[in-house]
Coordinates of C-alpha atoms in Angstrom, one line a residue:
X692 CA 81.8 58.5 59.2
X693 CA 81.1 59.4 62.9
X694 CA 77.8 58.0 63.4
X695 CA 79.0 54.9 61.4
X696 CA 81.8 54.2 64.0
X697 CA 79.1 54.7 66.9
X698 CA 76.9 52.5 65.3
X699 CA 79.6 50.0 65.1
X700 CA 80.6 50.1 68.3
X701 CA 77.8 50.2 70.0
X702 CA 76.5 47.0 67.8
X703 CA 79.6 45.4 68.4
X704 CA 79.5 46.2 72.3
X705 CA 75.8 44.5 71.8
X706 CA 76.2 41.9 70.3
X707 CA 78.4 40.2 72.3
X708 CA 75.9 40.4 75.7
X709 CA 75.2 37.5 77.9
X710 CA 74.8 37.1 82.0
X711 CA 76.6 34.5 83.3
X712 CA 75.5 35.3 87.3
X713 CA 74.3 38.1 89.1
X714 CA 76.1 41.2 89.8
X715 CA 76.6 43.9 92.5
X716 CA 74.8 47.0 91.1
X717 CA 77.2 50.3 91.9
X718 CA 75.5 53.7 91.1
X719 CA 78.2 56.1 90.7
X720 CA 78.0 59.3 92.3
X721 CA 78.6 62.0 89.3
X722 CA 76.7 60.8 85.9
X723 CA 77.7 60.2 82.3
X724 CA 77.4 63.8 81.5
X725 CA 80.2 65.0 84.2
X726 CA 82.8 62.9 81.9
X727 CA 82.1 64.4 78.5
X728 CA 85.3 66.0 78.5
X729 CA 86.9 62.7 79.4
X730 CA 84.7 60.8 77.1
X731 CA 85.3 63.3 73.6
X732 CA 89.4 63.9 74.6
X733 CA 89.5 59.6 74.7
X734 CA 87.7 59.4 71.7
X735 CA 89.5 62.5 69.8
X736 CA 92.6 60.6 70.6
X737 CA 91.1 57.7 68.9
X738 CA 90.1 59.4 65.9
X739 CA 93.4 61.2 65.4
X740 CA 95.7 57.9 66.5
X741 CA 99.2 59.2 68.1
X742 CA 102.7 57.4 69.0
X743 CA 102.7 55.7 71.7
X744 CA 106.8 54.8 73.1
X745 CA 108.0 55.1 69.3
X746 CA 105.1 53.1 67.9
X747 CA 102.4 54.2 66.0
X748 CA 99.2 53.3 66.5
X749 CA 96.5 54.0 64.2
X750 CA 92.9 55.7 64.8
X751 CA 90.9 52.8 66.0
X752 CA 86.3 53.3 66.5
X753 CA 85.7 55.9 69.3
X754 CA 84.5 54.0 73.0
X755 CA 81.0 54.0 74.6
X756 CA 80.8 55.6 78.1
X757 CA 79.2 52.6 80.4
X758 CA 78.0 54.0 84.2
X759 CA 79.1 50.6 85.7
X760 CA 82.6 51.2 84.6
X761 CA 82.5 54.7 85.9
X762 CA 81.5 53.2 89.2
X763 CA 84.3 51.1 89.4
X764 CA 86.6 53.6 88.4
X765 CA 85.1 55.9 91.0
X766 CA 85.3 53.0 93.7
X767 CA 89.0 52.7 92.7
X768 CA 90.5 56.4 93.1
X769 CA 87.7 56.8 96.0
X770 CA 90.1 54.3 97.6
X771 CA 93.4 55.3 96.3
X772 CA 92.7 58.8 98.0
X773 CA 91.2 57.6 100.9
X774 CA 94.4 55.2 101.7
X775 CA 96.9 57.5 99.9
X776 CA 97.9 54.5 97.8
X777 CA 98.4 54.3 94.1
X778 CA 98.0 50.8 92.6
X779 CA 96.1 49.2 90.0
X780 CA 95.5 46.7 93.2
X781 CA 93.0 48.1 96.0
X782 CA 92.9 48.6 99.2
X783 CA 91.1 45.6 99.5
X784 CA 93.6 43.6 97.5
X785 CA 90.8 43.7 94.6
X786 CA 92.1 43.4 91.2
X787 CA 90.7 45.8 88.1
X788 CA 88.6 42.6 87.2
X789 CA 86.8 42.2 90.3
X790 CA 86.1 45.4 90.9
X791 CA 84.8 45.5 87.7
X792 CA 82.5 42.4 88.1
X793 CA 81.9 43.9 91.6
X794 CA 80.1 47.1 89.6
X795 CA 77.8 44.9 87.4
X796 CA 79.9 44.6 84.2
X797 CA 80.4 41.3 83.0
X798 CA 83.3 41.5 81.1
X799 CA 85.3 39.6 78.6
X800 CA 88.3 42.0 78.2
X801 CA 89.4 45.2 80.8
X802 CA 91.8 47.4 81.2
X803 CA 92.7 50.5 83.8
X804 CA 94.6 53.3 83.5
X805 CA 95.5 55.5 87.0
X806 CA 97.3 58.6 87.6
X807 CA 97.6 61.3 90.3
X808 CA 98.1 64.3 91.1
X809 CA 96.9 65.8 87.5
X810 CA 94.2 68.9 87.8
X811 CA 92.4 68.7 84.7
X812 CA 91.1 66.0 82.0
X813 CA 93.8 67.7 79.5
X814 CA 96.8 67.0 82.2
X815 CA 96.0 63.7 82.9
X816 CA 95.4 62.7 79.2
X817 CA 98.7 64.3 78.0
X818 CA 100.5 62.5 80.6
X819 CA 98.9 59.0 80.0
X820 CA 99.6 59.6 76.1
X821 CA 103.9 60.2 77.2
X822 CA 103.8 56.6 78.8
X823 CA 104.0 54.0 76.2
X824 CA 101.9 51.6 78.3
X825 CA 98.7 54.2 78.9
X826 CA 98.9 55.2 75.3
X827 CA 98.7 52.0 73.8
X828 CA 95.6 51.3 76.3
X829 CA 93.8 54.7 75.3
X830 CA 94.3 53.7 71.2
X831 CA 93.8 49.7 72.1
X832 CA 91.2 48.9 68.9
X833 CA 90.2 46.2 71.9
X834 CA 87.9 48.2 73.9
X835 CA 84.7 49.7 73.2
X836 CA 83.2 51.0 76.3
X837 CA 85.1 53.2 79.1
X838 CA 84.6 54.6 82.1
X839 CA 86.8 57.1 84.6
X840 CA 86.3 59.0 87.6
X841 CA 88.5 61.7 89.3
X842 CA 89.0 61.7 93.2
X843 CA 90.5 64.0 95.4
X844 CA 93.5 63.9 92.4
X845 CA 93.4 60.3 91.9
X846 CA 92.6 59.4 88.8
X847 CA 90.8 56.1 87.0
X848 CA 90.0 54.8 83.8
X849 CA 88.4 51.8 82.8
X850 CA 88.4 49.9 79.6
X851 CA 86.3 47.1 79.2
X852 CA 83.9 44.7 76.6
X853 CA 81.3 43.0 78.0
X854 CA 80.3 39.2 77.1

């Protein structure tokens, strides 16, 4: 059934593909295989489905990792720790969209989860899960590819589907 889901998502994730206008290519500094841990808690999450502020919400296709939303998540908590700031907003006054966009991903749906102060991808999942909001963002069926970075204790995730 595993393989199925990734085949689904990843031909969903696919097939919906278009450039509308260049974008500003972001390399991020740690690669894919640094967030396996974040990428196989996400997606065990998924698989199980949990109860998110008193709501259930059921096992939905496991996410893709995608590098450009690791850059922007990386540029995000990069800044957040830099400027001792926690927003969903940067620095900058960038939103989670542009910054997005900004990474290269043209998206048609995105979302961001941020946290602080957590020490390990187990902490900062279990506390995402126990707010009704981050939960229901983590087991959204809406997403399909994610990305997340870890800075300094400022955390990022990004959600996103590209056109």
């Amino acid at each position: 059934m595993r393989p199925l889901c990734l085949f689904l998502a990843a031909f969903v994730a696919l097939a919906g593909c278009d450039s509308v206008g260049p974008g500003i290519p972001v390399t991020p500094e740690a690669d894919a295989d640094a967030w396996d841990e974040m990428l196989v808690a996400v997606n065990d999450l998924r698989a199980e489905g949990a109860t998110c502020g008193g709501e259930w919400m059921a096992p939905v296709p496991p996410l893709v990792w995608d590098a450009r939303l690791e850059a922007a998540a990386h540029r995000h908590s990069d800044d957040m720790a830099a400027h001792d700031r926690f927003s969903h907003r940067g620095s900058d006054g960038l939103s989670t969209g542009e910054r997005v966009r900004r990474a290269g991903y043209d998206w048609r749906v995105v979302g961001e989860n941020i946290a602080r102060y957590q020490r390990s991808v187990p902490e900062v999942l279990e506390d995402w899960v126990e707010s009704p909001d981050h939960c229901r963002q983590l087991l959204s069926p809406r997403f399909f590819e994610i990305g997340a970075a870890e800075v300094e204790g400022y955390w990022t995730q990004v959600f996103g589907v590209p056109r």
